[in-house]
XYZ file of C-alpha atoms in Angstrom:
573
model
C 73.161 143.753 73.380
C 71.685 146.365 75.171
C 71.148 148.154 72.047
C 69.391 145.532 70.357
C 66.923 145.274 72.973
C 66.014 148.889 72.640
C 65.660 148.748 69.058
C 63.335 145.522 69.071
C 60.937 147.360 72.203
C 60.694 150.827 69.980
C 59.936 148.662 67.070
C 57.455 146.466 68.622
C 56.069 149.487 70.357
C 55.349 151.448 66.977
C 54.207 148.602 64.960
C 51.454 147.896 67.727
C 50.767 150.963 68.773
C 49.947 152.627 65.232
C 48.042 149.526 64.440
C 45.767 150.109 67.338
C 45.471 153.195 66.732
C 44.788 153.156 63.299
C 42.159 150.597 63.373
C 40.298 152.805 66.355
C 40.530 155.598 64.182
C 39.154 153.802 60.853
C 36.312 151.715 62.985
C 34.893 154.491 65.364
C 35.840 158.229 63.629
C 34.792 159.274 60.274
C 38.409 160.201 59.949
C 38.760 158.022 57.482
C 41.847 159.894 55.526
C 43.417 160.000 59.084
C 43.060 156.146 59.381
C 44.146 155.172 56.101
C 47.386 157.061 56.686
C 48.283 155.535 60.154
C 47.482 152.671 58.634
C 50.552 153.063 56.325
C 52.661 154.412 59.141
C 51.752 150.949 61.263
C 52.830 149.070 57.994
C 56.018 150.879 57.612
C 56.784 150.172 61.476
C 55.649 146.634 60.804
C 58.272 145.851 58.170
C 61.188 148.040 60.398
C 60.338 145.752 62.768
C 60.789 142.588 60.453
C 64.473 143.970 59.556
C 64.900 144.512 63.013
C 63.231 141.132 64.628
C 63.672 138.791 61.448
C 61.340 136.579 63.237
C 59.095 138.835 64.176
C 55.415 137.735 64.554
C 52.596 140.777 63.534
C 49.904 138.456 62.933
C 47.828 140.583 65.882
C 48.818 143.851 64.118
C 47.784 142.393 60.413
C 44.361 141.523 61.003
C 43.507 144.594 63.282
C 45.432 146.759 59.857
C 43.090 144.552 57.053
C 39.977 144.989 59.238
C 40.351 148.768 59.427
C 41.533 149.516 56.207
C 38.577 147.713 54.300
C 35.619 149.204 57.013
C 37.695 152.404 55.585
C 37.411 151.525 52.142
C 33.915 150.386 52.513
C 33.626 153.911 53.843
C 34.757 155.710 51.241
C 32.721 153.780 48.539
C 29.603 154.133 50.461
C 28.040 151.776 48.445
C 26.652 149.183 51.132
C 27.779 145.598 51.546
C 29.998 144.799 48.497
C 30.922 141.236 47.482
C 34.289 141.660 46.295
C 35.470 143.769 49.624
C 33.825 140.262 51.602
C 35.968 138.086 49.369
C 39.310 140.418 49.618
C 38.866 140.386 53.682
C 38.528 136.407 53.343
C 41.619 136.617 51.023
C 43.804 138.498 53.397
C 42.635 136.959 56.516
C 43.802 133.429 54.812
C 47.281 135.197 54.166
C 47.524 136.676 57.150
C 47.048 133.114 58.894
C 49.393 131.268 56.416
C 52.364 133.863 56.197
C 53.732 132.749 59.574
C 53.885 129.035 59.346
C 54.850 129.396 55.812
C 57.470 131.349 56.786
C 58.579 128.642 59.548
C 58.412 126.081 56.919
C 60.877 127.318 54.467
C 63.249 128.329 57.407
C 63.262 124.336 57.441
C 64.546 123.982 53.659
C 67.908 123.936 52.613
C 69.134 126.457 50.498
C 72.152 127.125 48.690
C 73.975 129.809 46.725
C 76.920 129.398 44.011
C 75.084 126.315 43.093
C 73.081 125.359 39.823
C 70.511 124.986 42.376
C 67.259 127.186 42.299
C 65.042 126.763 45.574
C 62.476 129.110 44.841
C 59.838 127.769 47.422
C 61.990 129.068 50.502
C 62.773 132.486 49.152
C 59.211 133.309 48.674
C 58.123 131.887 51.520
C 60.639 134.494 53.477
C 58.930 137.063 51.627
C 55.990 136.305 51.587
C 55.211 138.762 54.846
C 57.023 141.467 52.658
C 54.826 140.704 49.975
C 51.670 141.201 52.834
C 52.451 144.374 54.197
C 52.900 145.811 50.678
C 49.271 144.143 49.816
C 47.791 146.103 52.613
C 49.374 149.355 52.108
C 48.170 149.286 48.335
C 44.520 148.653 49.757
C 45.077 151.467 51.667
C 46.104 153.559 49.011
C 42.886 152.001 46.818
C 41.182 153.281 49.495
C 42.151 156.686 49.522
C 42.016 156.841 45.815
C 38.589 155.546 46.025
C 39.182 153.109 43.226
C 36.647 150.305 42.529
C 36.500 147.497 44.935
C 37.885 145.012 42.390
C 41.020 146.518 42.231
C 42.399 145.132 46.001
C 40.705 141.998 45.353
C 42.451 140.737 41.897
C 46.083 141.791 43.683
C 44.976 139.774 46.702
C 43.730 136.578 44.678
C 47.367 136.753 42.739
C 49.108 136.946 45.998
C 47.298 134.258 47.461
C 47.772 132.303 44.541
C 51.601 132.438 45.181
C 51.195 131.659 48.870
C 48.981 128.501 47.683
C 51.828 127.227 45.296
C 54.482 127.852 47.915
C 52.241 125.525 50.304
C 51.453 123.068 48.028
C 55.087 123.180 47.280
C 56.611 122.981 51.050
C 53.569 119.982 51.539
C 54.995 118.070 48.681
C 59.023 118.468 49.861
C 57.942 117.393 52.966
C 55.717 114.257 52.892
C 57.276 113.029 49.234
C 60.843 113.821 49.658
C 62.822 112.831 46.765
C 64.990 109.631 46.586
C 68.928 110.049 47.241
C 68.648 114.113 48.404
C 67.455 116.721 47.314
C 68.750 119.233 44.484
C 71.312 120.968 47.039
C 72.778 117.262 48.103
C 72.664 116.085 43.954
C 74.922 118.977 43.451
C 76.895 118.611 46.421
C 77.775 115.139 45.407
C 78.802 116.478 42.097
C 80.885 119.337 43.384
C 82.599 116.557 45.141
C 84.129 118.733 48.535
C 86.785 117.377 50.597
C 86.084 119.975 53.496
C 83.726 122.141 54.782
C 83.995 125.525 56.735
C 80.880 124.985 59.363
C 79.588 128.592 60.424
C 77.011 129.245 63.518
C 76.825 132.842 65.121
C 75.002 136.029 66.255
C 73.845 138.501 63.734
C 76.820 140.510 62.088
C 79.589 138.030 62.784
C 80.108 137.044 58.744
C 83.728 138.300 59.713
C 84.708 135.689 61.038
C 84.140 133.369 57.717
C 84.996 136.153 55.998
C 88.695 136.874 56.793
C 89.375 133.216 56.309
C 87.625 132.466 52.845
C 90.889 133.410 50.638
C 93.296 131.054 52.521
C 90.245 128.123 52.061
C 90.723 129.034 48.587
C 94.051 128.568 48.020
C 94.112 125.344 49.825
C 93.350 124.421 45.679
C 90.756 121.518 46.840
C 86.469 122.396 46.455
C 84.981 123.104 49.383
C 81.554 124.754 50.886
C 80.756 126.616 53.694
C 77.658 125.176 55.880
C 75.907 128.091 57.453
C 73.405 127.720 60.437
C 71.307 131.017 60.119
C 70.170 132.097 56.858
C 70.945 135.794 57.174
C 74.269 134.744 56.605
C 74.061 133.093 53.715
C 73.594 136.069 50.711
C 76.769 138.020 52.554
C 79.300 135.159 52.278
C 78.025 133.705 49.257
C 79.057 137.229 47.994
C 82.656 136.745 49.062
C 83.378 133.297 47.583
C 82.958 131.275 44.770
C 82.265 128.642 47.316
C 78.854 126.837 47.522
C 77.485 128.176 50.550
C 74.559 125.858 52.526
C 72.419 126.641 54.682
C 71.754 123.694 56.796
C 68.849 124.904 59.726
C 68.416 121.162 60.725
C 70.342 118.245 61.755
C 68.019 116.506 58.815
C 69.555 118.894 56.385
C 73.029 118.545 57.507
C 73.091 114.603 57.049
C 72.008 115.582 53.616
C 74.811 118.329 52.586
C 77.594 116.291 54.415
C 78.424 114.123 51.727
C 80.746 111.303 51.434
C 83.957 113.187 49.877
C 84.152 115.291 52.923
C 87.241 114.301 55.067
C 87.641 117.668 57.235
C 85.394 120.406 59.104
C 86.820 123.631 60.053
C 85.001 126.025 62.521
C 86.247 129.528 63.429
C 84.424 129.878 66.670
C 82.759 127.723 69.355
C 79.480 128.487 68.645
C 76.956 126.062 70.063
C 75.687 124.383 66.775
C 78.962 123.187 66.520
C 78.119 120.218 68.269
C 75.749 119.084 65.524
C 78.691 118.765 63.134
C 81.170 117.494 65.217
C 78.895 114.346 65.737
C 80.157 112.951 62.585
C 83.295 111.051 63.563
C 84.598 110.166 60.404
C 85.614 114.201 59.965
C 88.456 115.340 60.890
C 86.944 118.807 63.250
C 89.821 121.588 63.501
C 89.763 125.174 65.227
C 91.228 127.925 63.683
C 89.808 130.446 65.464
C 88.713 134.108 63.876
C 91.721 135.700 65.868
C 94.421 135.547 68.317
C 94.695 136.917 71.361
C 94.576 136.692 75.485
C 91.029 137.470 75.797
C 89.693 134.489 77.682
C 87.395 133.305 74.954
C 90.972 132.729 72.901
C 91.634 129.763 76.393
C 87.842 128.096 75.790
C 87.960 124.861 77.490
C 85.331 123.649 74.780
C 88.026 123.545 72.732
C 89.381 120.349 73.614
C 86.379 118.259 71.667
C 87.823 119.323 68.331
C 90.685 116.467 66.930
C 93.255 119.979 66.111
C 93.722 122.913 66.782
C 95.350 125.127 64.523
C 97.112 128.275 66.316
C 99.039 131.098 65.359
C 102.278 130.196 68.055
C 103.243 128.935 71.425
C 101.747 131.602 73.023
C 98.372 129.894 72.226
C 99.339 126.930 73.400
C 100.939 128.030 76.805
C 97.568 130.021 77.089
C 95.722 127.306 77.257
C 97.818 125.979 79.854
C 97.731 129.155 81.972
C 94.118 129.242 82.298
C 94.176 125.080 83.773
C 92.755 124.081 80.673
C 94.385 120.537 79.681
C 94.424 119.377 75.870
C 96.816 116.727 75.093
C 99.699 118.356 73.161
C 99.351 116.861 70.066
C 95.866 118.329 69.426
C 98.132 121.703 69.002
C 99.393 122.320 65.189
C 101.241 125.844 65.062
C 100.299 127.424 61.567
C 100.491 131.207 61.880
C 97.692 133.508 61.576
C 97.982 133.788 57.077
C 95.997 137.188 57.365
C 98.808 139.338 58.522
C 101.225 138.201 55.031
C 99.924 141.349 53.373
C 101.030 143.363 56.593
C 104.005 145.362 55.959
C 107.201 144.579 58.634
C 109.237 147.872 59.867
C 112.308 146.277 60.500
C 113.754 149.598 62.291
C 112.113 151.704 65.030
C 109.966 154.903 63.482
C 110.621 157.632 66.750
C 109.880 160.671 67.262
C 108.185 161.444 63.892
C 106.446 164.912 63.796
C 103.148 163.902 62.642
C 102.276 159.987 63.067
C 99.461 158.421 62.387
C 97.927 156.670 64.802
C 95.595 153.156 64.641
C 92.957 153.459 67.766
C 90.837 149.620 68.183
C 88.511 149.983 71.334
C 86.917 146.593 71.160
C 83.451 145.881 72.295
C 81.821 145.313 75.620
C 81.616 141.312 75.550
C 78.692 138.887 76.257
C 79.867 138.938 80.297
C 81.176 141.386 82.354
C 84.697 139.194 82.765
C 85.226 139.674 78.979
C 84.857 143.946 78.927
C 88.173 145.328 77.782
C 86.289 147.757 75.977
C 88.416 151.477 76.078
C 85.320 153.750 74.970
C 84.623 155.204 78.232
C 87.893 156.514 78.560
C 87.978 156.898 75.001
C 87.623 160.921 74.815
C 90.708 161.150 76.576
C 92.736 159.367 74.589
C 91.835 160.779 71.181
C 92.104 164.257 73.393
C 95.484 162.786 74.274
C 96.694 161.746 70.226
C 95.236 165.229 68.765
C 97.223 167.041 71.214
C 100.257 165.281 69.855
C 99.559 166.282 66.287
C 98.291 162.661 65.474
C 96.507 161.419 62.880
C 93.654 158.940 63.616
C 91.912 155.856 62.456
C 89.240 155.151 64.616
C 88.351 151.497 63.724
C 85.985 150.437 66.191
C 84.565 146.756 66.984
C 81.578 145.513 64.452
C 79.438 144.607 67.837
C 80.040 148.262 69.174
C 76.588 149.816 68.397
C 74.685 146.673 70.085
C 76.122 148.945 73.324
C 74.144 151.998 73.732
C 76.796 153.968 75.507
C 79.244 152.206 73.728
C 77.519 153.963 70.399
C 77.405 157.071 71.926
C 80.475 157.242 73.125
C 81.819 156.407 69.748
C 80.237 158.909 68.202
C 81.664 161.342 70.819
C 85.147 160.246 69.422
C 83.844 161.046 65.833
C 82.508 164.146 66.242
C 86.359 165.093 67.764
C 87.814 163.994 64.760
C 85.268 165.573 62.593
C 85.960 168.859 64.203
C 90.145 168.790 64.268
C 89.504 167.389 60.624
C 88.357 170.562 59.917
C 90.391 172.906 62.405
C 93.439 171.874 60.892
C 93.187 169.329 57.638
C 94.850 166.531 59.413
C 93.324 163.009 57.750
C 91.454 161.538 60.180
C 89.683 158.037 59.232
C 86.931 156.954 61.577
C 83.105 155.772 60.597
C 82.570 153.255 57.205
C 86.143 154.551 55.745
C 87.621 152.767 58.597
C 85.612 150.099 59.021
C 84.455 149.296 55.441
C 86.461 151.470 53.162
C 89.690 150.345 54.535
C 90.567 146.599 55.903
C 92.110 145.818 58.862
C 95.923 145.015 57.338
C 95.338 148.956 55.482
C 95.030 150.438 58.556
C 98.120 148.402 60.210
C 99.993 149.371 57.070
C 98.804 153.467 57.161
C 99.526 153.701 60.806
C 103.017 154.453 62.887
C 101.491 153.103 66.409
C 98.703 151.557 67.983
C 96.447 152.038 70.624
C 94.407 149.198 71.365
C 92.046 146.758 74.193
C 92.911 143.590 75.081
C 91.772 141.919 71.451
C 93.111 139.973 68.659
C 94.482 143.074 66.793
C 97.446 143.224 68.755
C 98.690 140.259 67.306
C 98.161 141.088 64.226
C 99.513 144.331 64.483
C 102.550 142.996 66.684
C 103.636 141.343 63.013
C 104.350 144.844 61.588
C 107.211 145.573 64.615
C 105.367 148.773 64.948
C 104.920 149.697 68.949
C 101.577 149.175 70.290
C 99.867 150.445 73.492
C 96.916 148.118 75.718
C 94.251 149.392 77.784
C 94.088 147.823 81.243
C 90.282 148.272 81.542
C 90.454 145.825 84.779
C 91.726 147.489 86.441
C 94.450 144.533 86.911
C 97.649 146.782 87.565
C 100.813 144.910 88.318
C 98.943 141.928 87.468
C 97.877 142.481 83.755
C 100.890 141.647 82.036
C 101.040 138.557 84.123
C 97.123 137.912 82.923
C 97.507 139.240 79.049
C 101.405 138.812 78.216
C 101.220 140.525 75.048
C 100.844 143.597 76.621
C 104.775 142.567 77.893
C 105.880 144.146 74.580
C 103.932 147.152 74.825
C 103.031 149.627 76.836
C 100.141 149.591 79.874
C 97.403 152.433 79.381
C 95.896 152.479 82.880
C 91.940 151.983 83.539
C 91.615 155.662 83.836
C 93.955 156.658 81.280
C 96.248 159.114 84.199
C 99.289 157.300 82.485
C 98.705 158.792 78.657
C 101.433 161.363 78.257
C 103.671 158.750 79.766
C 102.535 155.566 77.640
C 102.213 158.073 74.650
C 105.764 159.156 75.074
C 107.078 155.823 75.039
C 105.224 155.013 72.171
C 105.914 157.721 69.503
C 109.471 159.125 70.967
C 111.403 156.281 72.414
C 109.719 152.735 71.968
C 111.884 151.524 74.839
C 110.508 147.946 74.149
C 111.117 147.504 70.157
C 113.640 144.924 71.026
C 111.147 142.258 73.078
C 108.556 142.454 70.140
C 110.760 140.713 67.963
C 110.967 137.830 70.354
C 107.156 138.406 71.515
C 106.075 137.958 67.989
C 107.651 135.195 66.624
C 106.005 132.985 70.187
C 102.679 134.390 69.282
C 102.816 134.469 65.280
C 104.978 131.711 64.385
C 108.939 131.380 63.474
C 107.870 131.330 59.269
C 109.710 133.187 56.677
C 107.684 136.199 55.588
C 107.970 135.663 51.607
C 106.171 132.336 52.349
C 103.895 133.071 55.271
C 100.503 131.890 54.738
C 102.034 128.146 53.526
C 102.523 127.109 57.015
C 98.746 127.548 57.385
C 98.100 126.052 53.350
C 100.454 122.641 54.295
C 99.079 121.937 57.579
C 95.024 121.862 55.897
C 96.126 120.065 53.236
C 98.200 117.376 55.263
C 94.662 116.941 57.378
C 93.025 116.299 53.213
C 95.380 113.938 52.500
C 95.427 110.282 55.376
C 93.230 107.875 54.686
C 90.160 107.251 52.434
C 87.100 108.349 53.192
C 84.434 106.527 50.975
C 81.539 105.761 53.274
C 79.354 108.600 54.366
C 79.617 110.295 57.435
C 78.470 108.299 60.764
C 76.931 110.571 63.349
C 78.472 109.860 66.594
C 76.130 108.398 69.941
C 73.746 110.612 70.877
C 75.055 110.409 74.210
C 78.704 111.954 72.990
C 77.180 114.790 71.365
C 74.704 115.792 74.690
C 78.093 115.519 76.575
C 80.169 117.463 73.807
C 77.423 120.047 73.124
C 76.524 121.325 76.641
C 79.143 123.421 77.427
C 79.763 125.297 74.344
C 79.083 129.055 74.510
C 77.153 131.434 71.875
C 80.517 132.085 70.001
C 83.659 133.135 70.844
């Protein structure tokens, strides 16, 4: 998070600063080359910072650009007062004033994708600042050209012309709403879904959706996926044939929650949640985006869905462990269907010459109590593999770079396997082929051992009977087996790694606990025959699709439930 911060201050530092600077340059110097081109730079920085702060406001930073770059161009025309530069600087201040609340407006519409549904209005609206910065650095460049004075003006009368139809437009949608819905909720009712996938989370977090879209699919009955933040919406739309919604109000959620919807199922416990759960003719089921003994996987919020679908007992007993109390039949054990594709050793693999190794270090966490991340110790474990002719994939969390250190230290790990790559050939994977070229059941499959944190890959590695090592990074001791029982079947990499020859020993030469994973992983991944994994998963949706008619439309529940429902629930989890 850390890293976020950083990159919004530099950004909002550059965009203002060359702004200022330009405009004191163009206004008081007869630099006026100078000017024009900070001018560009402070545009540039302005639209980093848009891709970096999506919501970023430059309003300040526009007018103090437009003002400077047309006392430049009058400048450089030295022609006096000239009408059409007076009408252009009207122009532009208009956009500059609009482009915000536009902006804010069409964040309000619904939009859809893999629909025959074209909502124009909120796309250009979202670029409509885009469209601004590009206006002003092709004044600039008019500028410097010296080109006549008509030129900016005709570009800035078309673009305004856009922003006025996207107002008049937004005006109309809002105060004269069409009868029965809108286009989305015409072709909702048409597509006729019997569930929804609801989807609220931090920036880069499409994962979660993600890894669960092909099992929604073959549940054989239409669907959609409701998303809460638009910057999802292009990325999963690109995974699915799904129609994918984005719903940014509780107004447009009554809309795309049609009457043929029987079930909503949420992979996290995101806040927003709450605002779909209301509706208590829906049946609301949990299936999490992993499993494992982080806390997060034991979130007391939990208990306000009507199931909970788990990969095993272990989930269940977890629950319990941490004091939190959910009646029993909430509980329906359905596997975790992403790990069919893994292949099973059904032998131990020891002493091989030349494994290759799978390295996870997970990511720092939103508190301090949820840090299992291995990175700072994680030079001395690659150290540690290398030295025992290993091959690595380095697959680190998606969140990793949001950590500074955590970046840097990551790239510490990459530059080692850069430079053994090319010492001595061996195949190292780390980076995008890791991460992006390879998915997460490849690498289990590629890989003889792993060394991972306290995270949901364990269990999905634990499926392949492969041995697997767990970083204590709390320093628990005798106490973090107790605390994280998965690491029972594995083997304990202390906080400050002084344990590695002795854990990596036991992993690639002797695997002393191959026996107890068998037993380990059929409590945390389900007793289900692997030809037929995923159907445990596929018959437990589809008996949720299947009691009771649902004709009448969804009936949001009291107000007062969902304040008392809704106030706990964490960012994600």
């Amino acid at each position: 998070m850390r890293g976020d911060l950083v990159r919004k201050l530099t950004a909002r530092a550059a965009a203002t600063g060359l702004a200022v600077l330009a405009f004191l340059v163009l206004a008081l110097t007869g630099a006026t080359g100078w000017g024009l081109a900070l001018a560009v730079a402070a545009l540039a920085a302005a639209g980093w910072e848009r891709r970096v702060r999506a919501a970023a406001d430059s309003t300040a930073e526009a007018v103090l650009l437009a003002a400077g770059i047309l006392v430049g161009y009058a400048r450089r025309l030295d022609a006096g007062f000239d009408p059409a530069l007076a009408v252009t600087a009207l122009v532009l201040l208009g956009l500059v004033l609009l482009v915000g609340p536009l902006r804010q407006a069409g964040n309000l519409e619904t939009r859809a994708a893999n629909l025959p549904v074209r909502s124009w209005t909120p796309l250009v609206a979202a670029r409509l600042g885009d469209v601004l910065l590009g206006l002003l650095a092709g004044t600039a460049l008019a500028a410097a050209l010296t080109l006549p004075a008509v030129v900016p003006l005709v570009a800035a009368l078309l673009v305004g012309g856009a922003a006025g139809a996207v107002a008049l437009n937004l005006a109309l949608r809002r105060f004269r709403p069409p009868a029965g819905g809108g286009a989305v909720t015409r072709a909702l009712r048409r597509h006729q879904p019997e569930f929804l996938l609801h989807f609220s989370a931090p920036p880069g977090s499409e994962y979660q959706v993600t890894m669960w879209l092909p099992y929604l699919e073959r549940i054989g009955r239409p669907f959609l996926v409701m998303v809460r933040e638009p910057e999802f919406l292009a990325p999963i739309a690109a995974a699915t044939t799904a129609p994918v919604v984005y719903c940014p109000t509780l107004k447009s959620m009554d809309e795309a929650l049609v009457p043929s919807l029987k079930v909503a199922f949420y992979v996290n416990h995101g806040a927003k949640n709450s605002h779909c759960i209301r509706f208590s003719q829906l049946t609301h089921i949990q299936i999490h985006h992993g499993d494992s003994d982080k806390a997060p996987s034991a979130n007391p919020v939990s208990a306000v869905f009507d199931r909970i679908f788990v990969a095993g007992p272990a989930a269940v007993d977890r629950y319990a462990r941490a004091g939190v109390e959910i009646p029993a039949e909430k509980f329906v054990v359905v596997g975790r269907p992403q790990v069919e594709s893994i292949e099973v050793r059904p032998t131990p693999a020891t002493g091989l010459p030349n494994p290759i190794v799978l390295y996870t270090p997970t990511w720092t966490g939103h508190h301090a109590d949820a840090n299992y991340c291995s990175l700072p110790v994680g030079e001395t474990i690659v150290r540690g593999l290398l030295a025992r002719g290993a091959t690595v994939i380095l697959r680190a969390h998606p969140y990793t770079s949001q950590n500074p250190a955590s970046a840097r230290q990551l790239a510490r790990l990459e530059e080692l396997l850069a430079a053994d790559h090319a010492r001595t050939g061996r195949q190292h994977v780390w980076g995008a082929a890791a991460s992006r070229g390879l998915s997460l059941v490849d690498c289990v499959n590629r890989s003889d051992a792993l060394v991972s944190d306290v995270s949901g890959v364990i269990s999905d590695y634990l499926y392949s009977a492969k041995p697997y090592a767990v970083t204590d990074m709390g320093g628990d001791g005798d106490r973090f087996v107790e605390r994280f029982p998965l690491a029972g079947a594995g083997y304990v990499l202390h906080r400050d790694a002084g344990n590695l020859d002795e854990v990596l020993g036991r992993l690639l030469d002797t695997d002393p606990a191959a026996a107890a994973r068998w037993t380990t992983r059929a409590r945390y991944l389900g007793d289900f025959p692997a030809e037929a994994y995923a159907e445990a998963f596929l018959a437990a949706a589809r008996r949720e699709l299947e009691p009771g008619e649902r004709n009448a439309a969804p009936a949001p529940r009291a107000a007062e439930s969902v304040a008392h429902e809704g106030s706990p629930l964490s960012p994600t989890a």
